GROMACS .gro file of C-alpha atoms in nm:
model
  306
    1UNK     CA    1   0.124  -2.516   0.042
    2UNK     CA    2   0.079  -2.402  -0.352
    3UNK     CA    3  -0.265  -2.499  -0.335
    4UNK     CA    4  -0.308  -2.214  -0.055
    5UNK     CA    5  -0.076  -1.976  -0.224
    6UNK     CA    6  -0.295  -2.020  -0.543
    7UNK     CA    7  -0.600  -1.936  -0.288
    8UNK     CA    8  -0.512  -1.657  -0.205
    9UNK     CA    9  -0.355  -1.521  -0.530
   10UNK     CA   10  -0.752  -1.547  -0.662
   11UNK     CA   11  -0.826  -1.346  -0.379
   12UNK     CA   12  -0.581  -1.064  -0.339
   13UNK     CA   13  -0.797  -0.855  -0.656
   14UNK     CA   14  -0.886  -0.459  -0.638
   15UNK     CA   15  -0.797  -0.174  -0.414
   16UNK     CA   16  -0.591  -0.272  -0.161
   17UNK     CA   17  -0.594   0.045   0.083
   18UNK     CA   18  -0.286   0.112   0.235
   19UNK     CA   19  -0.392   0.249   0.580
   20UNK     CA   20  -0.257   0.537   0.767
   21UNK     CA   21  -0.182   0.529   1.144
   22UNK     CA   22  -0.368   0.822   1.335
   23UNK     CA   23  -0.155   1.006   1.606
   24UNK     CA   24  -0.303   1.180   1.922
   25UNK     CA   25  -0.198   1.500   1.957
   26UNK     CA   26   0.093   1.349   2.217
   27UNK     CA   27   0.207   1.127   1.939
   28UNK     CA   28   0.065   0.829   2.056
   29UNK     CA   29  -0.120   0.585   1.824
   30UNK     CA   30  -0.511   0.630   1.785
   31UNK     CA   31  -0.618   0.290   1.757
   32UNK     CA   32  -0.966   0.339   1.802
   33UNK     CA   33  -0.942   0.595   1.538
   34UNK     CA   34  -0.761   0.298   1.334
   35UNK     CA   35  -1.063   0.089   1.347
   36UNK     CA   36  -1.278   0.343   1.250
   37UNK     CA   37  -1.085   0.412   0.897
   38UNK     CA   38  -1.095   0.023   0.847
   39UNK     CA   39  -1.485   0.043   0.878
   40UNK     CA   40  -1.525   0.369   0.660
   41UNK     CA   41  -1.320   0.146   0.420
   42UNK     CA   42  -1.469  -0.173   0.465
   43UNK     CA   43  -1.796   0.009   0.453
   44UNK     CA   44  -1.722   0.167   0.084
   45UNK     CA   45  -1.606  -0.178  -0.082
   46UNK     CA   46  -1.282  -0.156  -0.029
   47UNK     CA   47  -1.119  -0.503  -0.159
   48UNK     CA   48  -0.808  -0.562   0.082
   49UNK     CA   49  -0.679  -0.362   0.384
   50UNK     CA   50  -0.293  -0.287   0.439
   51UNK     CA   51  -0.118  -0.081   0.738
   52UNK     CA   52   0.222   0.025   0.835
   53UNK     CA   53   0.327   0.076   0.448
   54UNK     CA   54   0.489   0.342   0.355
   55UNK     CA   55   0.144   0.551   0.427
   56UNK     CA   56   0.162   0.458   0.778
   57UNK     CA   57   0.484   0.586   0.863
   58UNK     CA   58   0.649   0.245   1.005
   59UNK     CA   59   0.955   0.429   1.008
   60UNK     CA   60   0.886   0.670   1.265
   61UNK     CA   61   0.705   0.398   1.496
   62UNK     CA   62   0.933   0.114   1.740
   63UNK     CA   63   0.861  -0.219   1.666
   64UNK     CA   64   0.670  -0.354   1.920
   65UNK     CA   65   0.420  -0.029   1.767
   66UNK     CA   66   0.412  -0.210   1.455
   67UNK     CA   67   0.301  -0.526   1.590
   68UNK     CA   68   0.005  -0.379   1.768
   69UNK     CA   69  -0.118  -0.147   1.494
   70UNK     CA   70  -0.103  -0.516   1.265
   71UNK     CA   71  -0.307  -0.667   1.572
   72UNK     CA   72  -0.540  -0.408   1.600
   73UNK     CA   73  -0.631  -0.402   1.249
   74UNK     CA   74  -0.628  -0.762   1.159
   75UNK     CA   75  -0.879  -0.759   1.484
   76UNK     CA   76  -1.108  -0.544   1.299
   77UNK     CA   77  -1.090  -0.682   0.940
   78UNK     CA   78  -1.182  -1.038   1.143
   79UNK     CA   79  -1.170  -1.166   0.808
   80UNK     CA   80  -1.374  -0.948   0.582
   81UNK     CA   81  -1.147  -0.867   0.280
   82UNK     CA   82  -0.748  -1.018   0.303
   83UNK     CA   83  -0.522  -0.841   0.511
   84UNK     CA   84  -0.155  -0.755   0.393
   85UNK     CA   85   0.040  -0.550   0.655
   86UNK     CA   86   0.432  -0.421   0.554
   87UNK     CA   87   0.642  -0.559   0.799
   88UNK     CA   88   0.996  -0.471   0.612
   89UNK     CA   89   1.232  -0.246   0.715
   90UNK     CA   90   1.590  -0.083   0.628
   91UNK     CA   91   1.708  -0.360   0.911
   92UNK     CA   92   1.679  -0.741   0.785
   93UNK     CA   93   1.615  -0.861   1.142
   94UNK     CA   94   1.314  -0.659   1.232
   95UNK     CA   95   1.189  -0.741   0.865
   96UNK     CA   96   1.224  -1.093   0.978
   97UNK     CA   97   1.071  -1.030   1.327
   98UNK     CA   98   0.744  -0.855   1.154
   99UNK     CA   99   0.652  -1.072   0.874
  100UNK     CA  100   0.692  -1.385   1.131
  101UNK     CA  101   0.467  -1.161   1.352
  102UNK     CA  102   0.248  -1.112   1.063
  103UNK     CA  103   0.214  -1.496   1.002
  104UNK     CA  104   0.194  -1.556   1.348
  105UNK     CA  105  -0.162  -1.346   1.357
  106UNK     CA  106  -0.292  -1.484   1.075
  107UNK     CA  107  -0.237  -1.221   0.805
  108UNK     CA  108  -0.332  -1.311   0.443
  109UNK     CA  109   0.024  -1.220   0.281
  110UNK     CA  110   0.283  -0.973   0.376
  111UNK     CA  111   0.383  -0.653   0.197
  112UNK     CA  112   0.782  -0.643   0.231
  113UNK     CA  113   0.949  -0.347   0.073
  114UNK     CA  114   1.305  -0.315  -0.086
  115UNK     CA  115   1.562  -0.177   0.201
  116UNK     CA  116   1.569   0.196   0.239
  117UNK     CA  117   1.839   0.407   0.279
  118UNK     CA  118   2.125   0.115   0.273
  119UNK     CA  119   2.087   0.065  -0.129
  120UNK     CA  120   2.184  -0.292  -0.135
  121UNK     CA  121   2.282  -0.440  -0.454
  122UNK     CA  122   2.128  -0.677  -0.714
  123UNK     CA  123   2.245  -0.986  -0.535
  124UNK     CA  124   2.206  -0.848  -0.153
  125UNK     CA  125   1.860  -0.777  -0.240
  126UNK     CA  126   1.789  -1.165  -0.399
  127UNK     CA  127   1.985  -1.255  -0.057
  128UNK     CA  128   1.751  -1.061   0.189
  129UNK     CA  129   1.411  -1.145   0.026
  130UNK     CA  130   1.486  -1.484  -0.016
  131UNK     CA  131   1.602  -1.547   0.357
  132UNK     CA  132   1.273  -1.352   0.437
  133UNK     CA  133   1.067  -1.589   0.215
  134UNK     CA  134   1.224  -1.911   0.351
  135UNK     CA  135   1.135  -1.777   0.724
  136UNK     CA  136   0.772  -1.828   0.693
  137UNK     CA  137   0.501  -2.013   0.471
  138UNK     CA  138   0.284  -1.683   0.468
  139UNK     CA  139   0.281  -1.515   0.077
  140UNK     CA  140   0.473  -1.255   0.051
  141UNK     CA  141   0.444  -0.916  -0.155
  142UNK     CA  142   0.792  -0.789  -0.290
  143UNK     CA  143   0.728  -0.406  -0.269
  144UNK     CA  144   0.963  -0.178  -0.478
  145UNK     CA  145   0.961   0.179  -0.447
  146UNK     CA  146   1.289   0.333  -0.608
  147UNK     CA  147   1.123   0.667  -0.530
  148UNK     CA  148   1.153   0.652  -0.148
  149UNK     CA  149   1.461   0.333  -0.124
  150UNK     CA  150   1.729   0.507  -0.349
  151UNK     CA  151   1.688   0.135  -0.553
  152UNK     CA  152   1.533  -0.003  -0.760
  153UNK     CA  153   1.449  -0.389  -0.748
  154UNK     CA  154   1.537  -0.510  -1.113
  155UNK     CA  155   1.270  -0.742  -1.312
  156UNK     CA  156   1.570  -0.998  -1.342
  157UNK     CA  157   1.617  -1.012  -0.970
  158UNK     CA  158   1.200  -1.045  -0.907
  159UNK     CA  159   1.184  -1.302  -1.143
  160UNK     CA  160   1.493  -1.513  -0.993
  161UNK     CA  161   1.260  -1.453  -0.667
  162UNK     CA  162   0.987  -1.559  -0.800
  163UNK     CA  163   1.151  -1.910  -0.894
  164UNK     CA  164   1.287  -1.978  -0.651
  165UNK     CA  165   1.055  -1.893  -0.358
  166UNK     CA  166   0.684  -2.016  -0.385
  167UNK     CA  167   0.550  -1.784  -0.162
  168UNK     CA  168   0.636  -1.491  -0.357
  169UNK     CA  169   0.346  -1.429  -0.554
  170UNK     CA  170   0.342  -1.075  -0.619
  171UNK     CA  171   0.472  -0.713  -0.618
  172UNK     CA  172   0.345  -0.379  -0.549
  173UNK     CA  173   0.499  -0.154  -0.805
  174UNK     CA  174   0.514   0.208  -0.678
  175UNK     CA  175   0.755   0.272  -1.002
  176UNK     CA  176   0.704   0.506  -1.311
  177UNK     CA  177   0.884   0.347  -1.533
  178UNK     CA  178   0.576   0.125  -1.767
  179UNK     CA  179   0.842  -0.051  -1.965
  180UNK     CA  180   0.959  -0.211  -1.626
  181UNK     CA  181   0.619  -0.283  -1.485
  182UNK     CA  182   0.524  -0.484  -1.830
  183UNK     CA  183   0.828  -0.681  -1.846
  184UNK     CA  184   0.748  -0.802  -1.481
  185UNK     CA  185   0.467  -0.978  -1.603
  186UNK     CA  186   0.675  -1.055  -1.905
  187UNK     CA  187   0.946  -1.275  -1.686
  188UNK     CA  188   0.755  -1.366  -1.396
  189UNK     CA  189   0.487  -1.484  -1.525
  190UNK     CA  190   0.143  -1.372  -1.580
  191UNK     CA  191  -0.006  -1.518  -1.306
  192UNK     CA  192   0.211  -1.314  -1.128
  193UNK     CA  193   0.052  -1.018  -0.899
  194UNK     CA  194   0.113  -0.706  -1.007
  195UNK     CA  195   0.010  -0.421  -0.781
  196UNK     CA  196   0.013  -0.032  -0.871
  197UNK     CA  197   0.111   0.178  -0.626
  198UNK     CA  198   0.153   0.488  -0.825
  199UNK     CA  199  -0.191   0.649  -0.872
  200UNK     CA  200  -0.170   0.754  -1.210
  201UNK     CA  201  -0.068   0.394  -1.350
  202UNK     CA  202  -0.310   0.195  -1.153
  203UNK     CA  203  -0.561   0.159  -1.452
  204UNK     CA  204  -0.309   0.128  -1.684
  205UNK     CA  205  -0.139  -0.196  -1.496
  206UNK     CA  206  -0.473  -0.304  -1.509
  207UNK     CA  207  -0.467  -0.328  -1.855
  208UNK     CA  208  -0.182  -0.514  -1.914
  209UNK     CA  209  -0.308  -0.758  -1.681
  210UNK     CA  210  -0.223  -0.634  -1.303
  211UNK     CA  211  -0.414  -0.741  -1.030
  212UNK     CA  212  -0.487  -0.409  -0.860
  213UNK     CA  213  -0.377  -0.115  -0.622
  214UNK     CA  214  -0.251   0.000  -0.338
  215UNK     CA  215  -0.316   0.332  -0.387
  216UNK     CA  216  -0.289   0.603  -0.067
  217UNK     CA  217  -0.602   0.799  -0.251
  218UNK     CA  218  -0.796   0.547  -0.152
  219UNK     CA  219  -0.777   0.648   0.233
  220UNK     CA  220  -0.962   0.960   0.105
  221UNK     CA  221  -1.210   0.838  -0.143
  222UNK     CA  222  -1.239   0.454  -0.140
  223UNK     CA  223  -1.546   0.418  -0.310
  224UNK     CA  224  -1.462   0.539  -0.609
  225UNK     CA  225  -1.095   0.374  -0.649
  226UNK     CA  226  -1.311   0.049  -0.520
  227UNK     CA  227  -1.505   0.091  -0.816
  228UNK     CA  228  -1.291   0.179  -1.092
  229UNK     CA  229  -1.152  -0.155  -1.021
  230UNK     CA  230  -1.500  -0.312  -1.007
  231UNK     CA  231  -1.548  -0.166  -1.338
  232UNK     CA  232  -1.248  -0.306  -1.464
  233UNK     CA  233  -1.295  -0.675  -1.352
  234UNK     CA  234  -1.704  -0.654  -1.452
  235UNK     CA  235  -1.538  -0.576  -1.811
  236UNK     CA  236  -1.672  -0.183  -1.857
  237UNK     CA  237  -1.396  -0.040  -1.947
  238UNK     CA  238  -1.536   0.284  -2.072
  239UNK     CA  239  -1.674   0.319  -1.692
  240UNK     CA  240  -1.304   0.260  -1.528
  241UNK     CA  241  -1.173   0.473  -1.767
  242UNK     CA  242  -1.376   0.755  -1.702
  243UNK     CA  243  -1.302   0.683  -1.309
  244UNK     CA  244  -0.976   0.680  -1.389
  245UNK     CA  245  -1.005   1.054  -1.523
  246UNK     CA  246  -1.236   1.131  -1.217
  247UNK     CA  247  -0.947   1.040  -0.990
  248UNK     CA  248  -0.695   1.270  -1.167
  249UNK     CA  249  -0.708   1.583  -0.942
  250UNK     CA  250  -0.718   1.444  -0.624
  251UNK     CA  251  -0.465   1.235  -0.710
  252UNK     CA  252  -0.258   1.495  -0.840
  253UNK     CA  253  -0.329   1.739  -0.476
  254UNK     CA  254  -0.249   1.428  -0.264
  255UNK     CA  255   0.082   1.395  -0.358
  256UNK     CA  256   0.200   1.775  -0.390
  257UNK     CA  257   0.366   1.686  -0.043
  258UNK     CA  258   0.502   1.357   0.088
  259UNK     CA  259   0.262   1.118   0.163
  260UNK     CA  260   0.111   1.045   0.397
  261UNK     CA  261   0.110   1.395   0.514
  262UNK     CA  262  -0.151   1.557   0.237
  263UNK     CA  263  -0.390   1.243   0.324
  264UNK     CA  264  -0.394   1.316   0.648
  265UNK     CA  265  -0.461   1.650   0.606
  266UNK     CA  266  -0.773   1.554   0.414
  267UNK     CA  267  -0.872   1.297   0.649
  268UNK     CA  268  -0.864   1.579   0.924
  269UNK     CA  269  -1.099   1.779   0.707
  270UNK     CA  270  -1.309   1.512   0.661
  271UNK     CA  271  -1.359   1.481   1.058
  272UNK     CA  272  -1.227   1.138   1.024
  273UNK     CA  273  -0.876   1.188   1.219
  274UNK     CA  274  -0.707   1.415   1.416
  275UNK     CA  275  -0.428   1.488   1.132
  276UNK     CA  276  -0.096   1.421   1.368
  277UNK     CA  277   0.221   1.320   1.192
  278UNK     CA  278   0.592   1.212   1.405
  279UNK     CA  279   0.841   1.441   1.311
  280UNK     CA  280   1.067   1.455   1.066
  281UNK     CA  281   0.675   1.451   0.916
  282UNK     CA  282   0.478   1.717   0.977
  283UNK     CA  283   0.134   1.848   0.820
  284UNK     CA  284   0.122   2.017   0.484
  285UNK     CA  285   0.175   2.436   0.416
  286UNK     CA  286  -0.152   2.617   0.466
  287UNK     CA  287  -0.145   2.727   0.089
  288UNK     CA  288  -0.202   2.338  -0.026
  289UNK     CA  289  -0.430   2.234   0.258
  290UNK     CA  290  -0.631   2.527   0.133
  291UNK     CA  291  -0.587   2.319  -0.209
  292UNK     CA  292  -0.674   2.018  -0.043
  293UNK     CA  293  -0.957   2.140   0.091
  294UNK     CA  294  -1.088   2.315  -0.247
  295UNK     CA  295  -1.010   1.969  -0.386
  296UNK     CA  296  -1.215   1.755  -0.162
  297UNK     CA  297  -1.510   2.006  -0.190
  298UNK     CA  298  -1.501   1.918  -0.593
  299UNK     CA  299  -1.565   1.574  -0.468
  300UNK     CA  300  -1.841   1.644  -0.274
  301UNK     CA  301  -1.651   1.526  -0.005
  302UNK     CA  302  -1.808   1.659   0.338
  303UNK     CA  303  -1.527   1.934   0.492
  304UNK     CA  304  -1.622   1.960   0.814
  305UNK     CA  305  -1.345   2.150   0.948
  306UNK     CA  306  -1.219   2.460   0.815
   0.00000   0.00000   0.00000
């Protein structure tokens, strides 16, 4: 199974968008609306596709919603760039239940994120990922967000994981701290992939040697976070740098609210969804989607609704 691990590994490179999940306005998923964003993205060079992450609000969808919204989209990729749905949870079952689902439909790795909520420690964490690892053969993603779990996953445990389970090949970092992110390559091994999932440090973890993003701007732009990285991995680095830069203020306006709620926002402007969170979410204050909306028209990004 290394041999397919190592496959893959050469294959999971770039922006990695982390999809959202469009609502009707009775709360019901929009799945036809789901396979439209996949298009837009495949369609602007997108490198990898990812749903129910912490952009797609898993949390406020059942389980058996999950497991469609991974169908559907896996359906629609058929293929074209690897798929890597979240399937974890605060709840180790269903994080069991989801990334066997997500093997079972022929997913490219899975994207499972440190516990919310329950703050597990050091060793409950190795315990939990590593029972998750030995349920399947798919690759999984360790994702650590101390931001949004209340814990932070600590390089020692990830690289004890990373030993000791073969099918952990990578991490998506959503963490501000730089000195962690470096020594994760430092102890797990530079072969190791290292995902950004803070938008400001996604070229930066590119150069000290990360394999790419999964960056929620990238529901709203994906052409140009497609091509920073493309920059990046064609060796112009004055060109990703400069993208980098680009990226700033959108970056910055996306995330002046919780996500996914600005994004969708955007996306509403755009025409491309209409922008329906559950609650506890809801859709940002007028003052910032007047931001938003300011924003996106310094993009040249098309506002068709006012």
């Amino acid at each position: 199974m290394a041999n397919d691990y190592n496959e893959i590994k050469s294959k999971l490179r770039g922006s990695i968008t982390p999809v959202i999940t469009p609502f009707k306005g009775d709360g019901s998923i929009d799945f036809e609306k789901m396979s439209e964003l996949i298009e837009f993205q495949l369609d602007n060079g997108t490198h990898g596709i990812s749903v129910t992450g912490t952009s797609g609000e898993p949390s406020s969808m059942t389980l058996e919603e999950r497991e469609q919204v991974m169908l559907n989209a896996q359906q629609t990729i058929n293929g074209r760039v690897p798929f890597v749905p979240g399937t974890g949870s605060t709840n180790h079952d269903e994080t069991m239940r989801l990334t066997k689902k997500a093997e079972e439909i022929g997913a490219d790795a899975a994207m499972v994120i440190v516990p919310y909520y329950n703050k597990p420690n050091q060793q409950a964490l190795y315990k939990h990922f590593k029972t998750v690892a030995d349920s399947v053969d798919i690759p999984i993603i360790v994702y650590n967000i101390p931001g949004r779990t209340a814990q932070n996953l600590h390089v020692d445990t990830l690289a004890q994981l990373s030993r000791d389970c073969p099918n952990i090949i990578g991490v998506k970092e959503s963490n501000k701290d730089f000195e962690h992110v470096n020594r994760v390559l430092q102890r797990c091994g530079r072969d190791f992939l290292l995902f950004s999932g803070i938008e400001l440090l996604c070229y930066p973890m590119l150069a000290i040697g990360g394999a790419g993003s999964v960056s929620a701007t990238a529901n709203v732009l994906p052409g140009k976070v497609a091509e920073m990285h493309d920059a990046w991995f064609d060796g112009d680095v004055v060109r990703a740098q400069k993208l980098h830069y680009e990226l700033m203020e959108l970056n910055d306006v996306l995330f002046k609210d919780t996500n996914p709620a600005p994004v969708k926002a955007a996306l509403g402007m755009m025409g491309k969804i209409e922008p329906h969170l559950r609650l506890p979410m809801d859709v940002p204050s007028k003052e910032l989607q007047a931001e938003i909306r300011e924003t996106l028209n310094k993009y040249n990004i098309t506002v068709e609704y006012a």
